[in-house]
């Protein structure tokens, strides 16, 4: 049985009755109908205790985040203007459609312009707005509508713009928020214009998605407009995606935020001082170095870092040494994986990541040997995300297994990643810039 109302087994019906009885005395529930209760039960495979725990945690979370007043909150102007996405229209079955334009998201600019809690709260606001739209659609069509269709446009996605560790942490927090508090909300997610680095992006974030969401993810190829039109009527699609809505504004900008570079006038002046409170601190003496080691026991894992210095720049690089070598080594005795260069970390925080092809110990090295006059005060964070060795799962990317109908294949992607590794470039550098950087490093 599917677990939806009207298609319940006797055991599922009993679980629903028990769930309803157990939550009856919980105040201020957003909904009290059986469709709503069944979402929590399906999310926990009708394990009544697990479903009740999930729901009680959700109600506690609603109180902690003051959701009763969420629609009274006004987001900062920079988020209103530059955080991508928005609801627009409906699919052919009446479900709301959410669009996002992640390739246009200036994550570093937003990070410098607002507090992370405001970005998170706006994501919560979008989730609650989704609930309102679902209720309106259900009333409009006289039947239960409880899922949302999403279109995620990855055009312009690049390492340079989107690979920013604090932003990744916020996205991770948002995925967990949706999974824990808005179960069974996804009808389908259509990924369009996916660049060849998309498997890496997916590999980072897939572990934060619940199983149901991952199963409904579809990566479309060059025929994406045709596929979208199979699911969304032309009169509900923006002209930019082959529809007929919003003439003469093909992007429907009255409804959708397409992002773009955040102007510097929005930047917060005290951002650096605020960030220091959450970082480790070390003073690298004049003419000396400081090394932080990370042990990696799973190939494909991702090391992430962010650092800033108080007043002056510092050299930074990442090295690899074999797992059986426990001694502190000189840079010349290790294998460089991210080139050592002077970083203007006193101007803007420096962040990056490296996908580890080999197991062993990775050394993040702050190098102040070029300075005989000044010590450097460094604030830093380092993290490790263990990774599935595969970056593409045919059973998850159901519409285009391993992106097979794109203009590139897995071998091309692996060749590209090998080029980047051989050149010693950080993943935070865009693919388009690699030749320019390679030439400048040889000068």
Coordinates of C-alpha atoms in Angstrom, one line a residue:
X1 CA 0.0 0.0 0.0
X2 CA 1.2 3.5 -0.8
X3 CA 0.7 5.0 2.6
X4 CA -1.6 7.8 1.2
X5 CA -5.1 8.4 2.4
X6 CA -7.4 5.9 0.7
X7 CA -4.6 3.4 0.1
X8 CA -3.6 2.3 3.6
X9 CA -3.0 -1.2 4.9
X10 CA -4.7 -2.2 8.2
X11 CA -1.3 -1.7 10.0
X12 CA -0.9 1.8 8.4
X13 CA -4.4 2.7 9.4
X14 CA -3.7 1.7 13.0
X15 CA -0.5 3.8 12.9
X16 CA -2.5 6.8 11.7
X17 CA -5.0 6.4 14.5
X18 CA -2.2 6.1 17.1
X19 CA -0.4 9.1 15.7
X20 CA -3.5 11.2 15.7
X21 CA -4.2 10.3 19.3
X22 CA -0.7 10.9 20.5
X23 CA -0.4 14.4 19.0
X24 CA -3.9 15.5 19.9
X25 CA -2.8 17.6 22.9
X26 CA 0.1 19.3 21.2
X27 CA -0.9 23.0 20.8
X28 CA -0.5 25.2 17.7
X29 CA -0.1 22.5 15.1
X30 CA 0.0 24.0 11.6
X31 CA -2.4 21.4 10.3
X32 CA -4.5 18.7 11.9
X33 CA -5.8 16.6 8.9
X34 CA -4.9 13.0 8.1
X35 CA -3.0 14.0 4.9
X36 CA -0.7 16.0 7.1
X37 CA -0.2 13.3 9.7
X38 CA 0.5 10.7 7.0
X39 CA 3.5 12.7 5.7
X40 CA 5.3 12.3 9.0
X41 CA 4.5 8.6 9.1
X42 CA 5.6 8.0 5.5
X43 CA 8.8 9.9 6.2
X44 CA 9.6 7.3 8.9
X45 CA 8.3 4.3 7.1
X46 CA 5.3 4.1 9.5
X47 CA 7.6 3.6 12.5
X48 CA 5.2 5.2 14.9
X49 CA 7.8 6.1 17.6
X50 CA 10.2 7.6 15.0
X51 CA 7.4 9.6 13.4
X52 CA 6.2 10.9 16.7
X53 CA 9.8 11.9 17.7
X54 CA 10.2 13.7 14.3
X55 CA 6.9 15.6 14.7
X56 CA 7.6 16.6 18.3
X57 CA 11.1 17.9 17.3
X58 CA 9.4 19.8 14.5
X59 CA 7.0 21.5 16.9
X60 CA 9.9 22.4 19.2
X61 CA 11.8 23.8 16.2
X62 CA 8.8 25.9 15.3
X63 CA 8.8 27.5 18.7
X64 CA 12.5 28.0 18.7
X65 CA 12.4 29.8 15.3
X66 CA 9.3 31.8 16.1
X67 CA 7.4 30.6 13.1
X68 CA 4.1 32.1 14.3
X69 CA 5.5 35.5 13.3
X70 CA 7.6 34.5 10.3
X71 CA 5.4 36.4 7.8
X72 CA 5.8 39.6 9.9
X73 CA 9.6 39.5 9.4
X74 CA 11.2 41.7 6.8
X75 CA 14.3 40.1 5.2
X76 CA 17.4 42.4 4.6
X77 CA 17.2 44.2 1.3
X78 CA 20.2 42.4 -0.1
X79 CA 18.6 39.0 0.4
X80 CA 15.3 40.2 -1.1
X81 CA 17.2 41.4 -4.2
X82 CA 20.0 38.8 -4.6
X83 CA 19.1 35.5 -3.0
X84 CA 17.9 33.6 -6.1
X85 CA 14.6 31.9 -6.6
X86 CA 10.9 32.2 -6.1
X87 CA 7.5 30.5 -6.7
X88 CA 5.8 31.0 -10.0
X89 CA 2.9 29.3 -11.6
X90 CA 1.9 25.6 -11.3
X91 CA 2.6 22.3 -13.1
X92 CA 0.0 20.5 -15.2
X93 CA -1.4 18.8 -12.0
X94 CA -1.8 22.0 -10.1
X95 CA 1.3 21.8 -7.9
X96 CA 3.2 25.0 -7.2
X97 CA 6.5 25.4 -9.0
X98 CA 9.6 26.8 -7.4
X99 CA 12.5 28.1 -9.5
X100 CA 16.1 28.6 -8.4
X101 CA 19.0 30.0 -10.3
X102 CA 22.0 28.7 -8.3
X103 CA 24.5 29.5 -11.0
X104 CA 23.7 33.2 -10.6
X105 CA 24.1 33.1 -6.8
X106 CA 26.9 35.3 -5.5
X107 CA 27.5 33.3 -2.3
X108 CA 30.5 35.3 -1.3
X109 CA 28.8 38.6 -1.8
X110 CA 25.8 37.5 0.2
X111 CA 28.0 36.1 2.9
X112 CA 29.8 39.5 3.2
X113 CA 26.5 41.4 3.2
X114 CA 24.2 39.7 5.8
X115 CA 24.2 37.4 8.8
X116 CA 23.9 33.7 8.1
X117 CA 20.9 33.5 10.4
X118 CA 19.0 35.9 8.1
X119 CA 19.8 33.7 5.1
X120 CA 18.5 30.7 7.0
X121 CA 15.4 32.5 8.2
X122 CA 14.6 33.5 4.6
X123 CA 14.8 29.8 3.6
X124 CA 12.4 29.0 6.4
X125 CA 10.1 31.8 5.2
X126 CA 10.1 30.2 1.7
X127 CA 9.2 26.8 3.2
X128 CA 6.3 28.3 5.1
X129 CA 5.2 30.2 1.9
X130 CA 5.2 26.8 0.2
X131 CA 2.8 25.5 2.8
X132 CA 0.4 28.5 2.2
X133 CA 0.5 27.9 -1.6
X134 CA -0.2 24.2 -1.1
X135 CA -3.2 25.0 1.0
X136 CA -4.4 27.5 -1.6
X137 CA -4.0 25.0 -4.5
X138 CA -5.8 22.3 -2.5
X139 CA -8.8 24.7 -1.9
X140 CA -8.7 25.8 -5.5
X141 CA -8.9 22.3 -7.0
X142 CA -10.9 20.6 -4.2
X143 CA -8.3 17.9 -3.6
X144 CA -5.2 17.4 -1.5
X145 CA -2.1 18.9 -3.1
X146 CA 1.0 18.5 -0.8
X147 CA 4.0 18.5 -3.0
X148 CA 6.0 21.1 -5.0
X149 CA 7.8 20.9 -8.3
X150 CA 11.2 22.6 -8.5
X151 CA 13.3 23.8 -11.4
X152 CA 17.0 24.4 -10.6
X153 CA 19.0 26.3 -13.3
X154 CA 22.7 25.6 -12.9
X155 CA 23.8 27.9 -15.8
X156 CA 26.9 29.9 -14.8
X157 CA 27.7 27.6 -11.9
X158 CA 31.5 27.8 -11.2
X159 CA 33.9 26.9 -8.5
X160 CA 34.9 30.6 -8.1
X161 CA 31.4 31.8 -7.4
X162 CA 29.7 29.0 -5.6
X163 CA 32.4 27.1 -3.7
X164 CA 32.5 29.0 -0.5
X165 CA 32.7 26.9 2.7
X166 CA 30.4 29.0 4.9
X167 CA 27.8 29.1 2.1
X168 CA 28.1 25.3 1.8
X169 CA 27.4 25.0 5.5
X170 CA 24.3 27.2 5.2
X171 CA 23.0 25.1 2.3
X172 CA 23.7 22.0 4.3
X173 CA 21.7 23.5 7.2
X174 CA 18.9 24.3 4.8
X175 CA 18.7 20.8 3.4
X176 CA 18.5 19.4 6.9
X177 CA 15.9 21.9 7.8
X178 CA 13.7 20.9 4.9
X179 CA 14.2 17.2 5.5
X180 CA 13.5 17.3 9.2
X181 CA 10.6 19.8 9.1
X182 CA 8.9 19.6 5.7
X183 CA 8.8 15.8 4.9
X184 CA 7.3 14.5 1.7
X185 CA 7.2 17.9 0.1
X186 CA 9.0 17.2 -3.2
X187 CA 7.2 16.1 -6.3
X188 CA 10.1 16.5 -8.6
X189 CA 13.3 18.5 -8.9
X190 CA 14.5 19.2 -12.5
X191 CA 18.1 20.2 -12.9
X192 CA 18.8 22.1 -16.1
X193 CA 21.9 23.5 -17.7
X194 CA 24.1 21.3 -15.4
X195 CA 27.8 22.0 -16.1
X196 CA 30.4 19.3 -16.0
X197 CA 31.4 20.1 -12.4
X198 CA 27.8 19.2 -11.3
X199 CA 28.7 15.7 -10.2
X200 CA 31.1 17.2 -7.6
X201 CA 28.4 19.6 -6.4
X202 CA 25.9 16.7 -6.2
X203 CA 28.4 14.5 -4.3
X204 CA 28.8 17.2 -1.7
X205 CA 25.1 17.8 -1.0
X206 CA 23.5 14.4 -1.7
X207 CA 24.2 13.2 1.9
X208 CA 22.1 16.0 3.3
X209 CA 19.1 15.0 1.2
X210 CA 16.6 12.4 2.4
X211 CA 16.1 9.3 0.3
X212 CA 12.8 10.4 -1.1
X213 CA 14.1 13.8 -2.3
X214 CA 17.1 12.1 -4.0
X215 CA 14.8 9.7 -5.8
X216 CA 12.9 12.6 -7.3
X217 CA 15.9 14.4 -8.7
X218 CA 16.1 14.5 -12.5
X219 CA 19.1 15.9 -14.3
X220 CA 18.0 17.0 -17.8
X221 CA 20.0 17.2 -20.9
X222 CA 19.9 19.5 -23.9
X223 CA 16.2 18.7 -24.4
X224 CA 15.3 20.3 -21.0
X225 CA 12.8 22.8 -22.5
X226 CA 10.8 19.9 -24.1
X227 CA 10.9 18.0 -20.8
X228 CA 9.7 21.0 -18.8
X229 CA 6.9 21.6 -21.2
X230 CA 5.7 18.0 -20.7
X231 CA 5.2 18.8 -17.0
X232 CA 4.3 22.5 -17.0
X233 CA 1.9 24.2 -19.5
X234 CA 3.2 27.0 -21.7
X235 CA 1.0 29.5 -20.1
X236 CA 2.6 28.7 -16.7
X237 CA 6.2 28.8 -17.9
X238 CA 8.4 32.0 -18.1
X239 CA 9.3 33.0 -21.7
X240 CA 12.9 32.4 -20.8
X241 CA 12.1 28.7 -20.5
X242 CA 10.0 28.4 -23.6
X243 CA 6.7 29.4 -22.1
X244 CA 4.4 32.4 -22.8
X245 CA 4.2 34.1 -19.4
X246 CA 5.4 37.6 -18.5
X247 CA 5.6 39.3 -21.9
X248 CA 7.6 41.5 -22.4
X249 CA 9.7 40.4 -19.4
X250 CA 10.8 36.8 -20.3
X251 CA 12.4 36.3 -16.9
X252 CA 9.3 37.2 -14.9
X253 CA 11.4 39.4 -12.6
X254 CA 8.3 40.7 -10.7
X255 CA 8.1 37.1 -9.3
X256 CA 11.5 35.6 -9.6
X257 CA 14.9 36.7 -8.3
X258 CA 17.7 35.9 -10.7
X259 CA 20.6 36.9 -8.5
X260 CA 23.8 38.5 -9.8
X261 CA 26.8 40.1 -8.2
X262 CA 26.1 41.7 -4.9
X263 CA 27.1 45.4 -4.9
X264 CA 29.8 46.3 -2.4
X265 CA 27.5 48.9 -0.8
X266 CA 25.7 46.0 0.9
X267 CA 28.9 44.7 2.5
X268 CA 29.0 44.6 6.3
X269 CA 32.0 46.5 7.8
X270 CA 32.3 44.4 10.9
X271 CA 32.0 41.0 9.2
X272 CA 35.6 40.0 9.9
X273 CA 35.5 40.7 13.6
X274 CA 32.3 38.7 13.9
X275 CA 33.7 35.7 12.1
X276 CA 36.8 35.5 14.3
X277 CA 34.7 34.4 17.3
X278 CA 34.0 31.1 15.6
X279 CA 37.5 30.3 14.4
X280 CA 40.7 28.8 15.9
X281 CA 43.5 31.2 16.4
X282 CA 47.3 30.8 15.9
X283 CA 50.1 33.3 15.7
X284 CA 52.7 32.4 13.0
X285 CA 55.9 33.9 14.1
X286 CA 58.2 35.9 11.8
X287 CA 60.2 33.6 9.5
X288 CA 58.2 30.5 10.6
X289 CA 55.3 28.3 9.6
X290 CA 52.3 26.6 11.2
X291 CA 50.9 23.3 10.0
X292 CA 47.4 21.7 10.6
X293 CA 47.0 18.0 9.7
X294 CA 43.9 16.2 8.6
X295 CA 43.9 12.4 8.3
X296 CA 41.8 11.1 5.4
X297 CA 40.8 7.4 5.4
X298 CA 38.4 7.5 2.5
X299 CA 39.4 8.4 -1.0
X300 CA 37.2 11.1 -2.5
X301 CA 36.7 12.9 0.8
X302 CA 36.7 16.7 0.8
X303 CA 38.8 18.9 3.0
X304 CA 37.4 22.4 3.4
X305 CA 39.0 25.5 5.0
X306 CA 38.5 29.1 5.6
X307 CA 41.0 31.6 7.2
X308 CA 41.7 35.3 7.6
X309 CA 44.5 37.3 9.0
X310 CA 44.4 40.5 11.1
X311 CA 46.6 43.0 9.3
X312 CA 48.8 41.3 6.7
X313 CA 48.8 38.6 4.1
X314 CA 50.2 35.1 4.5
X315 CA 51.3 32.3 2.2
X316 CA 49.1 29.2 2.2
X317 CA 49.2 25.7 0.6
X318 CA 48.0 22.2 1.1
X319 CA 50.3 19.1 1.0
X320 CA 49.9 15.3 1.2
X321 CA 52.1 12.8 3.0
X322 CA 51.7 9.0 3.2
X323 CA 49.5 7.7 6.0
X324 CA 52.4 5.8 7.7
X325 CA 54.6 8.9 8.2
X326 CA 53.8 10.5 11.6
X327 CA 56.7 13.1 11.6
X328 CA 56.4 16.7 10.9
X329 CA 57.9 17.3 7.4
X330 CA 59.3 20.2 5.5
X331 CA 57.3 21.3 2.5
X332 CA 59.9 19.9 0.1
X333 CA 59.4 16.5 1.6
X334 CA 55.7 16.4 0.9
X335 CA 53.5 16.3 -2.2
X336 CA 51.8 19.7 -2.9
X337 CA 48.1 19.4 -3.8
X338 CA 47.2 23.1 -3.6
X339 CA 50.0 25.5 -4.5
X340 CA 51.5 27.7 -1.9
X341 CA 50.8 31.4 -2.7
X342 CA 50.5 34.6 -0.8
X343 CA 46.8 35.2 0.0
X344 CA 45.2 38.6 0.8
X345 CA 43.4 37.1 3.8
X346 CA 43.6 40.4 5.6
X347 CA 41.4 41.9 3.0
X348 CA 38.8 39.2 2.6
X349 CA 38.5 35.7 4.2
X350 CA 40.0 33.0 2.0
X351 CA 38.0 29.7 1.7
X352 CA 38.6 26.6 -0.5
X353 CA 38.3 22.9 -0.7
X354 CA 40.2 19.9 -2.1
X355 CA 38.8 16.5 -3.1
X356 CA 41.3 14.0 -1.9
X357 CA 42.2 11.3 -4.5
X358 CA 44.4 9.5 -2.0
X359 CA 44.1 8.5 1.6
X360 CA 46.7 9.7 4.1
X361 CA 47.5 12.8 6.0
X362 CA 46.9 16.2 4.4
X363 CA 48.8 19.2 5.8
X364 CA 47.4 22.7 5.6
X365 CA 50.4 25.0 5.9
X366 CA 50.6 28.7 6.8
X367 CA 53.9 30.0 5.6
X368 CA 55.4 33.2 7.0
X369 CA 59.0 32.5 6.2
X370 CA 59.2 35.4 3.8
X371 CA 58.5 37.9 6.6
X372 CA 61.4 38.7 8.9
X373 CA 59.7 41.7 10.5
X374 CA 56.1 40.6 11.4
X375 CA 54.3 37.8 13.0
X376 CA 50.9 37.0 11.5
X377 CA 47.7 36.4 13.5
X378 CA 45.7 33.7 11.7
X379 CA 42.1 32.7 12.4
X380 CA 41.0 29.5 10.6
X381 CA 38.5 26.7 10.4
X382 CA 39.1 23.2 8.8
X383 CA 36.6 20.5 8.1
X384 CA 36.4 17.1 6.5
X385 CA 33.5 15.7 4.6
X386 CA 33.8 11.9 3.9
X387 CA 32.6 11.0 0.5
X388 CA 31.2 8.2 -1.5
X389 CA 33.9 7.4 -4.1
X390 CA 31.4 7.7 -6.9
X391 CA 30.3 11.2 -7.9
X392 CA 27.4 10.0 -9.9
X393 CA 24.6 7.5 -9.1
X394 CA 22.5 6.2 -12.0
X395 CA 19.7 5.2 -9.6
X396 CA 19.5 8.7 -8.3
X397 CA 20.0 10.8 -11.4
X398 CA 17.1 8.9 -12.9
X399 CA 16.4 11.0 -15.9
X400 CA 19.9 11.1 -17.2
X401 CA 22.0 8.4 -15.6
X402 CA 25.5 9.8 -15.0
X403 CA 24.6 12.8 -17.2
X404 CA 24.8 10.6 -20.2
X405 CA 22.8 12.9 -22.5
X406 CA 24.8 16.0 -21.7
X407 CA 27.5 17.2 -24.0
X408 CA 30.1 15.6 -21.9
X409 CA 30.6 12.2 -20.3
X410 CA 32.2 10.8 -17.1
X411 CA 35.6 10.3 -18.8
X412 CA 35.7 14.0 -19.9
X413 CA 34.8 15.1 -16.4
X414 CA 37.5 12.9 -14.8
X415 CA 40.0 14.3 -17.3
X416 CA 39.0 17.8 -16.4
X417 CA 39.5 17.1 -12.7
X418 CA 42.9 15.5 -13.4
X419 CA 43.9 18.6 -15.3
X420 CA 43.0 20.8 -12.4
X421 CA 44.8 18.6 -10.0
X422 CA 47.9 18.4 -12.2
X423 CA 48.0 22.2 -12.5
X424 CA 47.7 22.5 -8.7
X425 CA 44.6 24.8 -8.9
X426 CA 42.3 25.1 -5.9
X427 CA 38.7 24.0 -6.6
X428 CA 37.6 27.6 -5.7
X429 CA 39.0 28.7 -9.1
X430 CA 36.6 28.4 -12.0
X431 CA 37.3 26.0 -14.9
X432 CA 37.2 28.9 -17.4
X433 CA 40.1 30.7 -15.6
X434 CA 42.5 27.7 -15.4
X435 CA 44.5 28.5 -18.5
X436 CA 44.9 32.1 -17.5
X437 CA 46.1 31.1 -14.1
X438 CA 48.4 28.4 -15.4
X439 CA 50.1 31.0 -17.7
X440 CA 50.5 33.5 -15.0
X441 CA 52.0 31.0 -12.6
X442 CA 54.6 30.1 -15.2
X443 CA 55.6 33.8 -15.7

